[in-house]
mmCIF file of C-alpha atoms in Angstrom:
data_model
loop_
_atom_site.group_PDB
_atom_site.id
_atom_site.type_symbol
_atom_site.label_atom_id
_atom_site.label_comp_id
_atom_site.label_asym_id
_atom_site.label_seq_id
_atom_site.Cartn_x
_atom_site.Cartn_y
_atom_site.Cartn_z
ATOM 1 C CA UNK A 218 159.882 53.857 148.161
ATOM 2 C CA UNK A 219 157.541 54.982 151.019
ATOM 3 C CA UNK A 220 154.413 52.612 151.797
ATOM 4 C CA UNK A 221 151.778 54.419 151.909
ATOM 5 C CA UNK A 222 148.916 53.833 154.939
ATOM 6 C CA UNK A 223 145.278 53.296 154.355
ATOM 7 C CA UNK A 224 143.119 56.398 154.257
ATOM 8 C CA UNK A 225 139.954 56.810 155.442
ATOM 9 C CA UNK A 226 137.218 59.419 156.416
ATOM 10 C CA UNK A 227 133.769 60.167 158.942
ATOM 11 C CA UNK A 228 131.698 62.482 159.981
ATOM 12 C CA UNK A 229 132.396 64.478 163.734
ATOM 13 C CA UNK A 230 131.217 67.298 165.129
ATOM 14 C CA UNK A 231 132.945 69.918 163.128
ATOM 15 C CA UNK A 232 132.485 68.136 159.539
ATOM 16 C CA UNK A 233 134.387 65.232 158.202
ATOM 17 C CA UNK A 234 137.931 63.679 160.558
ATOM 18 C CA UNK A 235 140.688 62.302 158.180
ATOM 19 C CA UNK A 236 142.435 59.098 159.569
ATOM 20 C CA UNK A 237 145.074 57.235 157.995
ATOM 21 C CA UNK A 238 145.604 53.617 159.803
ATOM 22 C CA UNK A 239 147.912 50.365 159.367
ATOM 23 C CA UNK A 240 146.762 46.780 160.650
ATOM 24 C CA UNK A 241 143.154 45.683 161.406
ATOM 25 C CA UNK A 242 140.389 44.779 163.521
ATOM 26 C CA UNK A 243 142.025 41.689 163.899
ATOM 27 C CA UNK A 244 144.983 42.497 165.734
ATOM 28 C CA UNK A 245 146.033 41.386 168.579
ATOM 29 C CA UNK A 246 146.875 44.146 171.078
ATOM 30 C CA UNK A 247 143.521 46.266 169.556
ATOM 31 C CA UNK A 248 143.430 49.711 168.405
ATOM 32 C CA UNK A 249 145.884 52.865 169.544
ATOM 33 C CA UNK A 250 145.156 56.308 168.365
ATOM 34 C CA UNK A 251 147.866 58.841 167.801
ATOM 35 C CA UNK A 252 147.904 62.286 168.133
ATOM 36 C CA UNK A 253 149.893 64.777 166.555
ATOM 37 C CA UNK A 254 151.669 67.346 167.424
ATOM 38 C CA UNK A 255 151.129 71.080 166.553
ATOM 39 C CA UNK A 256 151.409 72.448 163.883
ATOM 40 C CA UNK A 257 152.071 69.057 161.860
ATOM 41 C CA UNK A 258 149.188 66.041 160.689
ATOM 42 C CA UNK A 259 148.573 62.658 161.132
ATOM 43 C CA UNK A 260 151.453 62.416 158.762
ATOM 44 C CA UNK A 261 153.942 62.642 162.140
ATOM 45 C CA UNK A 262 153.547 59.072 162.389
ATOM 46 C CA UNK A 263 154.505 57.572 158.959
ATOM 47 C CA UNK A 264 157.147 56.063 160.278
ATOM 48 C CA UNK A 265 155.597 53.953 163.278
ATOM 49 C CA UNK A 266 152.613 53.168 161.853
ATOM 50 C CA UNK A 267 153.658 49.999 160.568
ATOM 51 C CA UNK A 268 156.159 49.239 163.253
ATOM 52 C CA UNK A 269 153.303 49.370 165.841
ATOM 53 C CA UNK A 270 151.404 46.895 163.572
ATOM 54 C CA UNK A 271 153.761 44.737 163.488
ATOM 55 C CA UNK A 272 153.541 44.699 167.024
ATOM 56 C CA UNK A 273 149.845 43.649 166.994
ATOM 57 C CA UNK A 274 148.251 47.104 167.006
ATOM 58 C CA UNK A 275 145.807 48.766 164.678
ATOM 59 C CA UNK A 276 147.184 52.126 164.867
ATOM 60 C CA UNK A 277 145.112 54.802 163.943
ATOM 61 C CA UNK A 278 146.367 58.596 163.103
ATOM 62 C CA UNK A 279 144.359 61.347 163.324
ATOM 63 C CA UNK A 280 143.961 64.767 161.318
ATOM 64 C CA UNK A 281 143.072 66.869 164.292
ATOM 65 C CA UNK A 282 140.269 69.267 163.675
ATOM 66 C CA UNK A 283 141.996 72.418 160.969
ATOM 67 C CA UNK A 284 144.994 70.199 160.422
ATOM 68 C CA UNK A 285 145.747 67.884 157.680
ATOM 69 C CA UNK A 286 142.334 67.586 155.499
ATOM 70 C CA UNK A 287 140.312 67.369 158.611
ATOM 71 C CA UNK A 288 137.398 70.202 159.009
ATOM 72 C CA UNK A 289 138.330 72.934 161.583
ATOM 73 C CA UNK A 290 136.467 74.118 164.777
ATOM 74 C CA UNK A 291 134.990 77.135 164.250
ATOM 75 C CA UNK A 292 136.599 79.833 165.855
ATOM 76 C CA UNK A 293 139.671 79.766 167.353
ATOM 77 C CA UNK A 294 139.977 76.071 168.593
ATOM 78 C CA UNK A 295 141.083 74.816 172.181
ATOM 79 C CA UNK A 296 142.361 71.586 173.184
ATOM 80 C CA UNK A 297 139.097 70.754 174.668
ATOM 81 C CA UNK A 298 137.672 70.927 171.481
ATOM 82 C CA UNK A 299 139.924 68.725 169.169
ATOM 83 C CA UNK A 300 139.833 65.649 171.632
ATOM 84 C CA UNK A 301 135.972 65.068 170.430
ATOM 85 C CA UNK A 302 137.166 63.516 166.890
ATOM 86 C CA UNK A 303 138.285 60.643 168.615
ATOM 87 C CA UNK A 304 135.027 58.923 169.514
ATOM 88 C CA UNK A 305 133.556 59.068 165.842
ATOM 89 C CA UNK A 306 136.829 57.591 164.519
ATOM 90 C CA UNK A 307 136.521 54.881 167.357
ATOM 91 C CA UNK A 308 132.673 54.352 166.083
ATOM 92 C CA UNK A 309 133.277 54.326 162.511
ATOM 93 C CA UNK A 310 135.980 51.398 162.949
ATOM 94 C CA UNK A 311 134.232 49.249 165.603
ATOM 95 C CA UNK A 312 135.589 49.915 168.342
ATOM 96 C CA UNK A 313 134.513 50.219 171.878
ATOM 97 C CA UNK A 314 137.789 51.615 173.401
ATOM 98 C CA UNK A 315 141.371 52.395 172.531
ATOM 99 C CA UNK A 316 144.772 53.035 173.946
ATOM 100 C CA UNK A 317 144.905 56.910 173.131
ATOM 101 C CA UNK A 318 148.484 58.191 172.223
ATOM 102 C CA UNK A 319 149.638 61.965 171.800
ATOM 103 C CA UNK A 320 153.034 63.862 171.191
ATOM 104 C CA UNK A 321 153.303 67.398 172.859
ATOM 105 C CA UNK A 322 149.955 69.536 172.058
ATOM 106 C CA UNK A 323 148.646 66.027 170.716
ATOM 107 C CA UNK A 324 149.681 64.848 174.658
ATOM 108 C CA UNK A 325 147.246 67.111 175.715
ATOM 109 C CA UNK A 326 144.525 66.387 174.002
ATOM 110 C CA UNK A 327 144.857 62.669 174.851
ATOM 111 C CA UNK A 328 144.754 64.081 178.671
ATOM 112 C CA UNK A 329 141.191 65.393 177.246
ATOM 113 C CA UNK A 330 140.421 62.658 175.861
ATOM 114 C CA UNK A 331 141.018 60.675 178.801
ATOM 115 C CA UNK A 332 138.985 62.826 181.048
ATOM 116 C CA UNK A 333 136.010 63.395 178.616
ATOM 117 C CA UNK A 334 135.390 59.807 177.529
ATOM 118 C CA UNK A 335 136.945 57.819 180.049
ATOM 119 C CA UNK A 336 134.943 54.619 179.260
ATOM 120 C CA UNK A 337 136.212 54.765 175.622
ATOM 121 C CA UNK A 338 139.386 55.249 177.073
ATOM 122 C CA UNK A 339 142.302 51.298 177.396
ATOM 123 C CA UNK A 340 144.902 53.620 178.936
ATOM 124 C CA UNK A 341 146.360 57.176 177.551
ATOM 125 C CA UNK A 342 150.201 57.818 176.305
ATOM 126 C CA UNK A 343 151.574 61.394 177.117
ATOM 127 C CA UNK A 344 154.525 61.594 174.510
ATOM 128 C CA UNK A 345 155.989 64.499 175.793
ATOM 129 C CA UNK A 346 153.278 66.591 178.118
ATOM 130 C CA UNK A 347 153.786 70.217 179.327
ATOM 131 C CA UNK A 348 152.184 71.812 182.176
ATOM 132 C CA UNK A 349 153.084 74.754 182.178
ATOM 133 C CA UNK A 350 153.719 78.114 184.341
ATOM 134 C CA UNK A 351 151.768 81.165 184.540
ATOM 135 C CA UNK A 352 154.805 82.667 183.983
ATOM 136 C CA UNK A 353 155.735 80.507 180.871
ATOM 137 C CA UNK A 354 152.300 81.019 179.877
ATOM 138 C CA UNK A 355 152.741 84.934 179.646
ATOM 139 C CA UNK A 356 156.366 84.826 178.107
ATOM 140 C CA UNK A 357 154.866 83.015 175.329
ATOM 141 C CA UNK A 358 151.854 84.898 174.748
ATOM 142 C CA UNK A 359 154.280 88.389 174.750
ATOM 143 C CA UNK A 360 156.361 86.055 172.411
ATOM 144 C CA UNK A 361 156.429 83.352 170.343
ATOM 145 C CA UNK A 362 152.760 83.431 169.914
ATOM 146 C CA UNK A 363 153.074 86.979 168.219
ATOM 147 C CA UNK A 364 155.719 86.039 165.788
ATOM 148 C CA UNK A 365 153.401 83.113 165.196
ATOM 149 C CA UNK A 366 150.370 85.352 164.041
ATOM 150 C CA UNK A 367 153.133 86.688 161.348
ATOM 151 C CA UNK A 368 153.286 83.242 159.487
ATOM 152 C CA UNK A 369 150.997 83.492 157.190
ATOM 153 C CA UNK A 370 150.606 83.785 153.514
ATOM 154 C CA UNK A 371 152.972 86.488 151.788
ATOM 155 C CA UNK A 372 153.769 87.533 148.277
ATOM 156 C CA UNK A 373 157.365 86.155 148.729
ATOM 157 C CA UNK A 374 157.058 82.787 150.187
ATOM 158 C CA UNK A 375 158.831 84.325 153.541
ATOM 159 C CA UNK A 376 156.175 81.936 155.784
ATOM 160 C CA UNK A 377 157.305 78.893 154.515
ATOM 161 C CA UNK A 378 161.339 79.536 154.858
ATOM 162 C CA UNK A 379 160.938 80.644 158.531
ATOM 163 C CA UNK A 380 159.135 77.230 159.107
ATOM 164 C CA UNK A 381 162.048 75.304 157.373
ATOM 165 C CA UNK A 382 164.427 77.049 159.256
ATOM 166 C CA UNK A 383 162.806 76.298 162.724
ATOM 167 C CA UNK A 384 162.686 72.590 162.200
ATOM 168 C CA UNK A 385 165.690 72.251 160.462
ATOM 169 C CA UNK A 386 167.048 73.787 163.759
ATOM 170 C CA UNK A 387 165.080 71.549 165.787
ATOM 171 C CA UNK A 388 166.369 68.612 164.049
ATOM 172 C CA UNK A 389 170.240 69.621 164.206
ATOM 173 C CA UNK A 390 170.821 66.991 161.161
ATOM 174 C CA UNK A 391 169.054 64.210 162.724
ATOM 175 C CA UNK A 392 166.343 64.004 159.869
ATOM 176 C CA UNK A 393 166.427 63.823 156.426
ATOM 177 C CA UNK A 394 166.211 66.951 154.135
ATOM 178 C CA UNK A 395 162.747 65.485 152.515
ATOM 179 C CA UNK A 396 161.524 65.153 155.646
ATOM 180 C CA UNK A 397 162.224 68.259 156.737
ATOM 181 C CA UNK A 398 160.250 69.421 153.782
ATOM 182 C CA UNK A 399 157.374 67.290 154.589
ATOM 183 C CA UNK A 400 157.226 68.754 158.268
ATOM 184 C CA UNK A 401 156.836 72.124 156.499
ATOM 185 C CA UNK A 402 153.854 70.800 154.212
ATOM 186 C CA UNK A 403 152.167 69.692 156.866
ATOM 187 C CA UNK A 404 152.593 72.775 158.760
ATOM 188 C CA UNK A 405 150.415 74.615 156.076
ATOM 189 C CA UNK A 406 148.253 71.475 154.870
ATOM 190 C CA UNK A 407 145.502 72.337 157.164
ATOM 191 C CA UNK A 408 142.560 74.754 157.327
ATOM 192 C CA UNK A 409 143.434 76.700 160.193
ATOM 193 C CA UNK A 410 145.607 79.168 161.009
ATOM 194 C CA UNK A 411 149.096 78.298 161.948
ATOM 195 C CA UNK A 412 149.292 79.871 165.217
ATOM 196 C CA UNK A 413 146.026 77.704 166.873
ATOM 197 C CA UNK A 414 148.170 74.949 167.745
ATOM 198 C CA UNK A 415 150.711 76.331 169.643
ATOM 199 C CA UNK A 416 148.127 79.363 171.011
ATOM 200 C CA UNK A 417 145.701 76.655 172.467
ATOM 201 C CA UNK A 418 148.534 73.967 174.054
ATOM 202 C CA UNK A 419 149.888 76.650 175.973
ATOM 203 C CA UNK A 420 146.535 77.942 177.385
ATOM 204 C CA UNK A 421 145.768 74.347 177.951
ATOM 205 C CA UNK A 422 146.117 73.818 182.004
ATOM 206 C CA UNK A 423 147.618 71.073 181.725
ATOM 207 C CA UNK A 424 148.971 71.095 185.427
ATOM 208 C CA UNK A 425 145.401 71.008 186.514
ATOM 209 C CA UNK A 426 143.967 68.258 183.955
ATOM 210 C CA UNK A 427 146.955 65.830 184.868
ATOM 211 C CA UNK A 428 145.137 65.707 188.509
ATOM 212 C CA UNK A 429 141.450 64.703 187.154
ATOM 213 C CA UNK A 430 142.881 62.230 184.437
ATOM 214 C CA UNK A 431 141.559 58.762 186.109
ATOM 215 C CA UNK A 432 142.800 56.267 183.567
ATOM 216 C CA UNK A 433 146.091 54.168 183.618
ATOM 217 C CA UNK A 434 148.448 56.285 181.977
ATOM 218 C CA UNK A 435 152.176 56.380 180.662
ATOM 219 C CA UNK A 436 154.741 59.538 180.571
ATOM 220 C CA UNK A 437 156.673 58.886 177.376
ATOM 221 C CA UNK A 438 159.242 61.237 176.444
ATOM 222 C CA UNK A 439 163.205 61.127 175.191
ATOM 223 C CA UNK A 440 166.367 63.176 176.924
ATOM 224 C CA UNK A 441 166.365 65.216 173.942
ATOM 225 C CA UNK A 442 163.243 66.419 173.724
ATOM 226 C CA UNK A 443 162.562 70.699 174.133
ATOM 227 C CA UNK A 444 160.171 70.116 176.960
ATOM 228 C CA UNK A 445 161.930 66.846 178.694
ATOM 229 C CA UNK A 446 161.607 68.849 181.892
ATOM 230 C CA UNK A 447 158.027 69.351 181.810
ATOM 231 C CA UNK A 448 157.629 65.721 181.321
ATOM 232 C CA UNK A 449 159.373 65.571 184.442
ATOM 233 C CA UNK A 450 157.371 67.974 185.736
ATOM 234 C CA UNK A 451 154.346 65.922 184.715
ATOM 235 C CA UNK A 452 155.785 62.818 186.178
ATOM 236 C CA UNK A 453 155.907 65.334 189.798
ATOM 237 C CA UNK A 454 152.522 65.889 189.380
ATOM 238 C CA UNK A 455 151.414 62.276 188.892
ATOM 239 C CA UNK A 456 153.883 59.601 190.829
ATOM 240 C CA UNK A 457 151.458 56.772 190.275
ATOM 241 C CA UNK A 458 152.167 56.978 186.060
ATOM 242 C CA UNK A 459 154.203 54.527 184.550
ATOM 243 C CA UNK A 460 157.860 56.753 183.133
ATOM 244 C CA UNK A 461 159.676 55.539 180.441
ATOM 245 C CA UNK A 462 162.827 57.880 178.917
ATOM 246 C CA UNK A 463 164.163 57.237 175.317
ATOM 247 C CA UNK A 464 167.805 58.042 175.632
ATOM 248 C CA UNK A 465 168.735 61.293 172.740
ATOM 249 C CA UNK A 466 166.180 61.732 170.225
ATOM 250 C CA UNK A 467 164.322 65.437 170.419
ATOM 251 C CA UNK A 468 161.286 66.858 168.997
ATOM 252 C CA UNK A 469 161.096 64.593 165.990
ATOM 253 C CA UNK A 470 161.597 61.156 168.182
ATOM 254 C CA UNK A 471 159.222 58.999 165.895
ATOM 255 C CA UNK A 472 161.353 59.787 162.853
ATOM 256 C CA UNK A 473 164.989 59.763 164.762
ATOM 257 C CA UNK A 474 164.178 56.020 166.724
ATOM 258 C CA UNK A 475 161.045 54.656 165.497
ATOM 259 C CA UNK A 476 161.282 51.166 166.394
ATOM 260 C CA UNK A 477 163.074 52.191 169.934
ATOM 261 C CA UNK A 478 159.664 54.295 170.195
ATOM 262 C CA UNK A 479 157.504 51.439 169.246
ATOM 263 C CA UNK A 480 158.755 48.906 171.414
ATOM 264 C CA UNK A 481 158.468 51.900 174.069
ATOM 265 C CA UNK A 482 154.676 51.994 173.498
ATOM 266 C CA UNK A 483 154.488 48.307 172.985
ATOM 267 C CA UNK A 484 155.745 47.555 176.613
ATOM 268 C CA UNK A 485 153.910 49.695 178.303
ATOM 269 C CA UNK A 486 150.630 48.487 176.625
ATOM 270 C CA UNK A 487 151.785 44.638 177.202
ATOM 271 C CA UNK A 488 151.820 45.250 181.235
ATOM 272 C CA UNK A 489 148.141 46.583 181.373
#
């Protein structure tokens, strides 16, 4: 039976931030904030949540702003936007800084993150960054960003298969059917559109940000992963970060090796 984290809510900038969290103030190792990725929830993370406490974190998960049951920015969001739910989170559990953690668009935002709040800021985690191309940027604007604007609500459920199908592809049998499911849920949990996660990671410049991030930082990612090059990439752009490479895995790494991911993070945080 799944163990279910703690739950808990306060007020940012756009309305009220949804958090779910394992451990306490008490830990050892102090807090860690993860990020999600795009389109998904703080959900993403059910499965290290309790492996990083046992570690000696307090790890705390996120709703970004429009997913999960956290309020949206108004408008059409940008990664600038969602990194300024951290600090209230931070503030509502006593804390004065963090380690700040986040998986592909979440990566990006914890590059924000970094760069906006720096003295709130331990050290930041990019699990799995992309900088991307001009080029890249146009292909997927011409793209995958208008098949995106399709998936949305129909009379014949048509949104949710092509979703299922996607990960289910994505995950070539690594995860469990349920799961699977639950990626989908999350997909449509939130209060914005489905396409504003994808749209603003890939006009997030990303190349650019990398340069004025001024914090200790980590380049997590796995061999499997879509975008293991542009971690690469990344890692060109900023020789003085810490690299670690999970061997396999892919898009879903927390679910496929969780505790190989923990102890990942774990390490790296141990040396600071």
């Amino acid at each position: 039976m799944k163990r279910w984290s703690r739950r808990g809510y306060t007020d940012g900038p756009y309305g009220q931030i949804h958090y779910r969290h394992e451990g306490a103030v008490t830990q050892t190792r102090g807090a860690i904030v993860l990020l999600h990725q795009a389109p998904m929830t703080s959900a993403q993370y059910d499965n290290v949540l309790r492996p990083l406490a046992a570690h000696g974190f307090h790890a705390i998960a996120i709703d970004m702003p429009g997913f999960g049951m956290s309020d949206p920015v108004p408008g059409v969001p940008r990664v600038e936007d969602w990194a300024a739910v951290v600090v209230p989170v931070l503030d509502a559990l006593g804390y004065p800084d963090a380690v700040v953690l986040g998986h592909h668009t979440g990566a990006m935002v914890a590059t924000e993150v970094g760069i906006q709040f720096p003295d709130r800021v331990r050290a930041v985690i990019l699990n799995g960054p992309m900088p991307v191309s001009e080029e890249e940027r146009a292909e997927f604007m011409e793209g995958l960003h208008q098949t995106e604007r399709t998936i949305t609500a129909t009379d014949d459920g048509t949104q949710f298969n092509m979703v299922h199908a996607a990960r289910t592809g994505l995950a070539e049998g690594t995860v469990a059917p349920a799961r699977i499911s639950e990626y989908v849920v999350q997909a449509f949990e939130g209060q914005g559109a489905y396409w504003h996660g994808h749209h603003a990671a890939f006009l997030y410049r990303q190349d650019e940000t990398l340069g004025r991030l001024e914090r200790p930082a980590l380049i997590l990612t796995n061999t499997g992963d879509v975008i293991y090059e542009h971690a690469l990439a990344a890692h060109a752009i900023r020789p003085d970060f810490a690299f670690t490479a999970l061997e396999g895995g892919g898009v879903d790494v927390v679910d496929q090796m969780p505790e190989h991911w923990a102890e990942a993070v774990t390490r790296y945080v141990s040396g600071l």
